[in-house]
PDB file of C-alpha atoms in Angstrom:
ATOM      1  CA  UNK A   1     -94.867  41.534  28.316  1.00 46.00           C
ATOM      2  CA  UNK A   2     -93.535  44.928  27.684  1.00 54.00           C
ATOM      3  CA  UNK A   3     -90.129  44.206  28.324  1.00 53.00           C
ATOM      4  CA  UNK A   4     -90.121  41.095  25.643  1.00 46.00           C
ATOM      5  CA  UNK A   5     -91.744  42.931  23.367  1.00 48.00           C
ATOM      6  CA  UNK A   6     -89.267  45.532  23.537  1.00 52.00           C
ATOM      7  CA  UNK A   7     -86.413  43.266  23.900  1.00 47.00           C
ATOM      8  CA  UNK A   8     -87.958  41.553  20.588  1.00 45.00           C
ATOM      9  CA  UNK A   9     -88.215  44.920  18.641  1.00 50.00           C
ATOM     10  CA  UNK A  10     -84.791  46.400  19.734  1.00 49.00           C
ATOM     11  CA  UNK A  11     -82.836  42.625  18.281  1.00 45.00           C
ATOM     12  CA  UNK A  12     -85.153  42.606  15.344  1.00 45.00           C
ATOM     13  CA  UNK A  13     -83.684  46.428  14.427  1.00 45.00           C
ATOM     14  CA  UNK A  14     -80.386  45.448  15.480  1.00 42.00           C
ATOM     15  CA  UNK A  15     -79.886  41.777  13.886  1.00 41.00           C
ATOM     16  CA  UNK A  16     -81.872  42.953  10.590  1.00 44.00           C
ATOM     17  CA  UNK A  17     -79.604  44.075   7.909  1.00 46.00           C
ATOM     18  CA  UNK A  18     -80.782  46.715   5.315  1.00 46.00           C
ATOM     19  CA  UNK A  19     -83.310  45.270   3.416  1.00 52.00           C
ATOM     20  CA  UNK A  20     -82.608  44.204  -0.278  1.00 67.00           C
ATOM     21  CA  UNK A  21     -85.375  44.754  -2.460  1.00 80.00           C
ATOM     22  CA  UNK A  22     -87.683  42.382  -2.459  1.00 89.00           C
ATOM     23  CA  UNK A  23     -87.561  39.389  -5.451  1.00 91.00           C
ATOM     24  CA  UNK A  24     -91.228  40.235  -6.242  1.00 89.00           C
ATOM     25  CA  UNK A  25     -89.937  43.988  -7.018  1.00 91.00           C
ATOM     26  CA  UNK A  26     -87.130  42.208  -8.847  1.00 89.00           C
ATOM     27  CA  UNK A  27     -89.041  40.435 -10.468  1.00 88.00           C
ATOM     28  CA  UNK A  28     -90.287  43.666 -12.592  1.00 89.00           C
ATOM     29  CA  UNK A  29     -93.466  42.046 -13.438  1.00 89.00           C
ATOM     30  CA  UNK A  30     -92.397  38.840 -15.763  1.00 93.00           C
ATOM     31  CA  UNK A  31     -95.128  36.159 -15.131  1.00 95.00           C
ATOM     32  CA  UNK A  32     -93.105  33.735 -15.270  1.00 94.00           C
ATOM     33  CA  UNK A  33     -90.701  34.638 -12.094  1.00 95.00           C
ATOM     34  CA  UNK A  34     -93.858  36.146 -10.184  1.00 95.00           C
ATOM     35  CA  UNK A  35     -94.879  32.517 -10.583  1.00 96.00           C
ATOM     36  CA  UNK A  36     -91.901  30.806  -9.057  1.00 96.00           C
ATOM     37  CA  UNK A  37     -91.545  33.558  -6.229  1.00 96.00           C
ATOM     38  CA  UNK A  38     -95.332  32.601  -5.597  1.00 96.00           C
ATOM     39  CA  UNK A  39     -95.216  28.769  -5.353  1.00 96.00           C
ATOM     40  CA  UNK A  40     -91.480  29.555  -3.471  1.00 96.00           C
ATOM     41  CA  UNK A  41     -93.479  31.818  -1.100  1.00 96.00           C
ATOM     42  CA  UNK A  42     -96.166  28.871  -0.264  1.00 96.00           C
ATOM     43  CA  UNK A  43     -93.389  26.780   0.184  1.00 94.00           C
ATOM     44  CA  UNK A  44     -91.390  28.809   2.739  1.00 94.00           C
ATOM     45  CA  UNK A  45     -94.494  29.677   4.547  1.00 92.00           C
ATOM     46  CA  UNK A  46     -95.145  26.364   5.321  1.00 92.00           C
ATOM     47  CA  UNK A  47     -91.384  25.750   6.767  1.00 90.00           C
ATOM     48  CA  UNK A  48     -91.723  28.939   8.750  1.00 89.00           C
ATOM     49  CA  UNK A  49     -94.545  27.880  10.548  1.00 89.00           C
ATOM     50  CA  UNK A  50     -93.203  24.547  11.034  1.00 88.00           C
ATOM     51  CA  UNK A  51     -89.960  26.575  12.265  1.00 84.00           C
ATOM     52  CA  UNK A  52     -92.164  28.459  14.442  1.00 84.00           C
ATOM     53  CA  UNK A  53     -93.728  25.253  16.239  1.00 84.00           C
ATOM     54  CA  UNK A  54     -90.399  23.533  16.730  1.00 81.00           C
ATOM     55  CA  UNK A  55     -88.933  27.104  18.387  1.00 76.00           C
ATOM     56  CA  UNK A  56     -92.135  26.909  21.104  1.00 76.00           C
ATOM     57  CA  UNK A  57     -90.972  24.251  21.794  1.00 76.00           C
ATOM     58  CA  UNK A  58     -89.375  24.009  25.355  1.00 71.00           C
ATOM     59  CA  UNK A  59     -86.488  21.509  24.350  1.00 74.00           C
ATOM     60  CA  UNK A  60     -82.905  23.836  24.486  1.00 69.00           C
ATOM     61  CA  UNK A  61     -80.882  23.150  20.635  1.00 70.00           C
ATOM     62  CA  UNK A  62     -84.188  21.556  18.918  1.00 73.00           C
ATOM     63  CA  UNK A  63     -84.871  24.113  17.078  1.00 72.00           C
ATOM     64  CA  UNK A  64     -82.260  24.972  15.420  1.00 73.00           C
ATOM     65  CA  UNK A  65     -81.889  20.851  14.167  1.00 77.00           C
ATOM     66  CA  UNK A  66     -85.223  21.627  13.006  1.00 80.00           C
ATOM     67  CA  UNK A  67     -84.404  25.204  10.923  1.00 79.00           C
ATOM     68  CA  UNK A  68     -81.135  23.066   9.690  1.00 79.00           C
ATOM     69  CA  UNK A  69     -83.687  20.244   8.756  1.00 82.00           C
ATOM     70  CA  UNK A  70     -86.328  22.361   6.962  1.00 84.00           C
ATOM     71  CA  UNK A  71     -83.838  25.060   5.237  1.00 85.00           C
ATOM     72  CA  UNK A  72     -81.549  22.213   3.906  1.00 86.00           C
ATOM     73  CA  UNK A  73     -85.033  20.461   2.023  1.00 89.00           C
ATOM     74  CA  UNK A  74     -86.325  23.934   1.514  1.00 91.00           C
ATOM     75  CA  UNK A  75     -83.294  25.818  -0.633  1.00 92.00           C
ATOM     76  CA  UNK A  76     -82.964  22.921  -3.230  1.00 92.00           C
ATOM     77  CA  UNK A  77     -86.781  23.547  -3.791  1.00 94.00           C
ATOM     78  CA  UNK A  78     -86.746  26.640  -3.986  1.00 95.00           C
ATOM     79  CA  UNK A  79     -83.850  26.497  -6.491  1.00 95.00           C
ATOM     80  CA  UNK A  80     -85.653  23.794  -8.408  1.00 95.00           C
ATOM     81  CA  UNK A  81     -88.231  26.580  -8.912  1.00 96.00           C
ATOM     82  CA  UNK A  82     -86.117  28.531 -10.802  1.00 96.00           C
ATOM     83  CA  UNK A  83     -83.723  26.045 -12.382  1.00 95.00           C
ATOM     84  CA  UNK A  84     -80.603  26.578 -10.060  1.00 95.00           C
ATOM     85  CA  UNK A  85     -79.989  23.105  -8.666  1.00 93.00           C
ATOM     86  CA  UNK A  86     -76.622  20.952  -9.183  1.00 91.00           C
ATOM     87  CA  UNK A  87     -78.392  18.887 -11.600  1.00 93.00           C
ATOM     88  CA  UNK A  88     -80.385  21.479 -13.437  1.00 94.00           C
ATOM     89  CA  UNK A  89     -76.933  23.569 -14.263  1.00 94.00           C
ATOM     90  CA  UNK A  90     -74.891  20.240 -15.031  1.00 93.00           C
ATOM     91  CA  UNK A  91     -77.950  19.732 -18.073  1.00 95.00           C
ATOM     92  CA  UNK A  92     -77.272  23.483 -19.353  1.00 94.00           C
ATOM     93  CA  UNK A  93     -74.995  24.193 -22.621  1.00 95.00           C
ATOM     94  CA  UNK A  94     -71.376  25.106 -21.466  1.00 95.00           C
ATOM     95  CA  UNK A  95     -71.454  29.118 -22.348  1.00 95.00           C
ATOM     96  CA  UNK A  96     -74.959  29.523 -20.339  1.00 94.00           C
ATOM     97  CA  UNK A  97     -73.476  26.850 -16.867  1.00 93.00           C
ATOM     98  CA  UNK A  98     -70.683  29.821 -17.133  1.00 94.00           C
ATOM     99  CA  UNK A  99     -72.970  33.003 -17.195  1.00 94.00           C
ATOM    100  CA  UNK A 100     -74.798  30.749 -14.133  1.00 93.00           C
ATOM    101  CA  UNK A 101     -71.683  30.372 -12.476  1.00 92.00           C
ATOM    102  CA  UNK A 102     -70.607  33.976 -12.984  1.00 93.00           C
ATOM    103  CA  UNK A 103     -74.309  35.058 -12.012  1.00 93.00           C
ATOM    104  CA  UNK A 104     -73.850  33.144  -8.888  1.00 91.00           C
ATOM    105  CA  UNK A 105     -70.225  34.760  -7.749  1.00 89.00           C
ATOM    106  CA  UNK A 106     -71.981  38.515  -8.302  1.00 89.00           C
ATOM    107  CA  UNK A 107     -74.566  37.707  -6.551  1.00 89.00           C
ATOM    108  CA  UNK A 108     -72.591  36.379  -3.519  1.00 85.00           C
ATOM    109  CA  UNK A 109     -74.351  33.397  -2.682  1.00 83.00           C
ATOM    110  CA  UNK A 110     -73.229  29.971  -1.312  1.00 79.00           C
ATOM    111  CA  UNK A 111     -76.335  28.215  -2.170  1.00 79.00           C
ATOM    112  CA  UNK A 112     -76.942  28.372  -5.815  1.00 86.00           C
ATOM    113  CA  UNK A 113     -75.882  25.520  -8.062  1.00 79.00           C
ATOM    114  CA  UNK A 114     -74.200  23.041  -4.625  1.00 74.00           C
ATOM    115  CA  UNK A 115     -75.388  20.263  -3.263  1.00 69.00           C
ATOM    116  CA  UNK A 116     -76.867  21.709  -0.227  1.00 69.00           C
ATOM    117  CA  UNK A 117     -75.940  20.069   3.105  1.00 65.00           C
ATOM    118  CA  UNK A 118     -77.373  20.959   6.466  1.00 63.00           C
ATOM    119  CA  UNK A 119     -73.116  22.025   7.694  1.00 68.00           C
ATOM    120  CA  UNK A 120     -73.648  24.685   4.322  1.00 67.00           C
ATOM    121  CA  UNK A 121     -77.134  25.811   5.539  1.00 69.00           C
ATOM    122  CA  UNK A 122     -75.898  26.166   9.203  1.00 63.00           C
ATOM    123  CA  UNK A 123     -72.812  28.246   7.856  1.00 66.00           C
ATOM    124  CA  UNK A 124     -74.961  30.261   5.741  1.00 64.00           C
ATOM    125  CA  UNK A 125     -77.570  30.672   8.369  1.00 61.00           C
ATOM    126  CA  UNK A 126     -74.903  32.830  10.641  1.00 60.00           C
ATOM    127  CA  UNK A 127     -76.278  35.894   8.541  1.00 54.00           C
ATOM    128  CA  UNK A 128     -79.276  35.089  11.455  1.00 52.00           C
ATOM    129  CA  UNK A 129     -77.636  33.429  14.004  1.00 53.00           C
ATOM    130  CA  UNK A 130     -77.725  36.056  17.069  1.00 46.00           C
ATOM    131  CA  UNK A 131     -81.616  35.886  16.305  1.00 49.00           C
ATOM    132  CA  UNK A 132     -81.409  32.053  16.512  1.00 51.00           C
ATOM    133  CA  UNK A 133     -79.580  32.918  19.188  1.00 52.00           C
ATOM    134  CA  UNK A 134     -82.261  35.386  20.737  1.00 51.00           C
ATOM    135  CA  UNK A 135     -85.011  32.550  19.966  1.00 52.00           C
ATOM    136  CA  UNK A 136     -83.319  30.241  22.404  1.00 53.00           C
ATOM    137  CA  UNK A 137     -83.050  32.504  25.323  1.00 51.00           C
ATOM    138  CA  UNK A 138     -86.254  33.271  25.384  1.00 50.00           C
ATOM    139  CA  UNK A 139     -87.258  29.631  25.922  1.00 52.00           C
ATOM    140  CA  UNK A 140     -86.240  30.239  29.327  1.00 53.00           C
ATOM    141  CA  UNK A 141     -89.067  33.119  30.309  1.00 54.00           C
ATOM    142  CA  UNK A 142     -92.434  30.970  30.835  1.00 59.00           C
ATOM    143  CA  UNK A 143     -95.203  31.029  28.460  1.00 57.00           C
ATOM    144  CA  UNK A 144     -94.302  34.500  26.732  1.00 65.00           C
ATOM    145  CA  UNK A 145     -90.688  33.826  26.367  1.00 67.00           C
ATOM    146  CA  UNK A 146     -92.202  30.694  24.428  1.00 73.00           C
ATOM    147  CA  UNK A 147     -94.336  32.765  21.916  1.00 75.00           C
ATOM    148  CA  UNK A 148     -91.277  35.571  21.653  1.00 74.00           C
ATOM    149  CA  UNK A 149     -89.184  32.405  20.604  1.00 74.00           C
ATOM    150  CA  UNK A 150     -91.902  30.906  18.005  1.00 78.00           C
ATOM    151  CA  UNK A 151     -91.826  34.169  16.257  1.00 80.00           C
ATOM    152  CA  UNK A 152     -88.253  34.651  16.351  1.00 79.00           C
ATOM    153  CA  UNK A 153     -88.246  31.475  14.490  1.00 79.00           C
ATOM    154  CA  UNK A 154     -90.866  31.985  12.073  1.00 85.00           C
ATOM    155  CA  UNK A 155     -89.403  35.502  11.171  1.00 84.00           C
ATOM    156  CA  UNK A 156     -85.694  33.974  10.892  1.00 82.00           C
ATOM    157  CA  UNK A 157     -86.728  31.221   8.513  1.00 86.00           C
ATOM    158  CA  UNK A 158     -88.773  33.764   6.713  1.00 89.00           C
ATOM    159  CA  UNK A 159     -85.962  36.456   6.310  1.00 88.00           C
ATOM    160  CA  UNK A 160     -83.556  33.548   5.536  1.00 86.00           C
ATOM    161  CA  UNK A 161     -85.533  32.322   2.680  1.00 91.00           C
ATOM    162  CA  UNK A 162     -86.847  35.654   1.371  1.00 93.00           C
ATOM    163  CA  UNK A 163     -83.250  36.524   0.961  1.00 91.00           C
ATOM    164  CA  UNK A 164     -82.908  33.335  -0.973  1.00 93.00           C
ATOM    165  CA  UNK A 165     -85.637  34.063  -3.319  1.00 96.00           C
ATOM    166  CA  UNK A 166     -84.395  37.366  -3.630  1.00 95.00           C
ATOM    167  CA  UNK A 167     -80.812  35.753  -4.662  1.00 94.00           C
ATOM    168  CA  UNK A 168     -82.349  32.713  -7.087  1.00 95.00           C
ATOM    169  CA  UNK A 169     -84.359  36.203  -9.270  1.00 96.00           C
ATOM    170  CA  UNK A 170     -80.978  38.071  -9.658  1.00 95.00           C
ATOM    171  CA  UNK A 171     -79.270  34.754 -10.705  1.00 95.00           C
ATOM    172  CA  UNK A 172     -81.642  34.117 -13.632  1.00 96.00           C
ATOM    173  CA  UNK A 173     -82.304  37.709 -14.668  1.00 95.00           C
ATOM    174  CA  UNK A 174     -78.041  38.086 -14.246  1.00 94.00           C
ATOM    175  CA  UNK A 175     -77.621  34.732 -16.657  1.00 94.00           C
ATOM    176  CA  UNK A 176     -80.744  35.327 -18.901  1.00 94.00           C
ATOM    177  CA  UNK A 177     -81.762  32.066 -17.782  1.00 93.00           C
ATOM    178  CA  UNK A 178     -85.303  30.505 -18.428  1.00 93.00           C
ATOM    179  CA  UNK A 179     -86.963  29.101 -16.013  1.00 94.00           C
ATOM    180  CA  UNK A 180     -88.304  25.158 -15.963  1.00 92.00           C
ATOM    181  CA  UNK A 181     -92.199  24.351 -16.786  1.00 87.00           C
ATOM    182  CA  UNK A 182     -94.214  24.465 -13.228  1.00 79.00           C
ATOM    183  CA  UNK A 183     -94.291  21.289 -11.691  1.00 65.00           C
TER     184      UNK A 183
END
């Protein structure tokens, strides 16, 4: 156990990029994204342990049509949450879809404002892919090469999405947007 456990630490340093700071430190206490990151954060959990159950499982390549499955559901929730989907942008005034738009290019992300499609969540997904990568190798090692691979999973989807979070707060604080009533 040693060994994965080492194995595990050593990709996690190595596959991690600097961290970004958080969206709840973004955030810079406004109630009203604190409560968007929160019902985000419930959401993602669930996927990530639903991520994690699906990577346990023994079956090479089903997990990652799972983590395509769940992230392409999960981003256009989470950017319902803060009023970043296709639709929502289309039903803004013409000056504030631009400062969207522009918020979205310096930002840098891909899945802001687009219909999202499991082939964009895939492509975005490379930023984790040697972990993904990681998760199914360790299928192979009985039992403990298993649980190594469940978290793997979990802490990929997790990252991924945190990132995304993280990404939907600079957006609207970048474009001064406000966000939709709670569902």
């Amino acid at each position: 156990m040693g060994i994965l456990s080492n194995a595990l630490s050593n990709a996690t340093h190595q596959i991690m990029p600097q961290r970004k700071a958080s969206s709840v430190t973004l955030a810079s206490g406004d109630p009203d994204l604190l409560a968007a990151i929160s019902r985000c954060k419930k959401l993602l959990n669930r996927r990530a342990l639903t991520a994690a159950v699906a990577s346990a499982v023994p079956v090479p390549g089903l997990d990652w049509a799972v983590d395509a499955a769940l992230m392409s559901k999960l981003i256009p929730e989470i950017n319902a949450q803060f009023g970043l989907t296709e639709a929502q942008i289309e039903k803004l005034d013409p000056a504030k879809r631009e400062k969207v738009q522009k918020a979205v290019t310096v930002v840098g992300t891909m899945l802001i404002g687009k219909l999202i499609t499991k082939d964009l969540v895939l492509t975005a997904a490379k930023t984790v892919g040697v972990r993904m990568t990681a998760k199914t190798a360790a299928k192979f090692v009985p039992l403990a090469g298993q649980a190594v691979s469940a978290m793997i999973g979990y802490a990929a989807i997790r990252y991924f999405g945190e990132q995304h979070i993280a990404d939907c707060v600079r957006v609207v604080q970048t474009a001064q947007l406000r966000l939709p009533a709670a569902a």
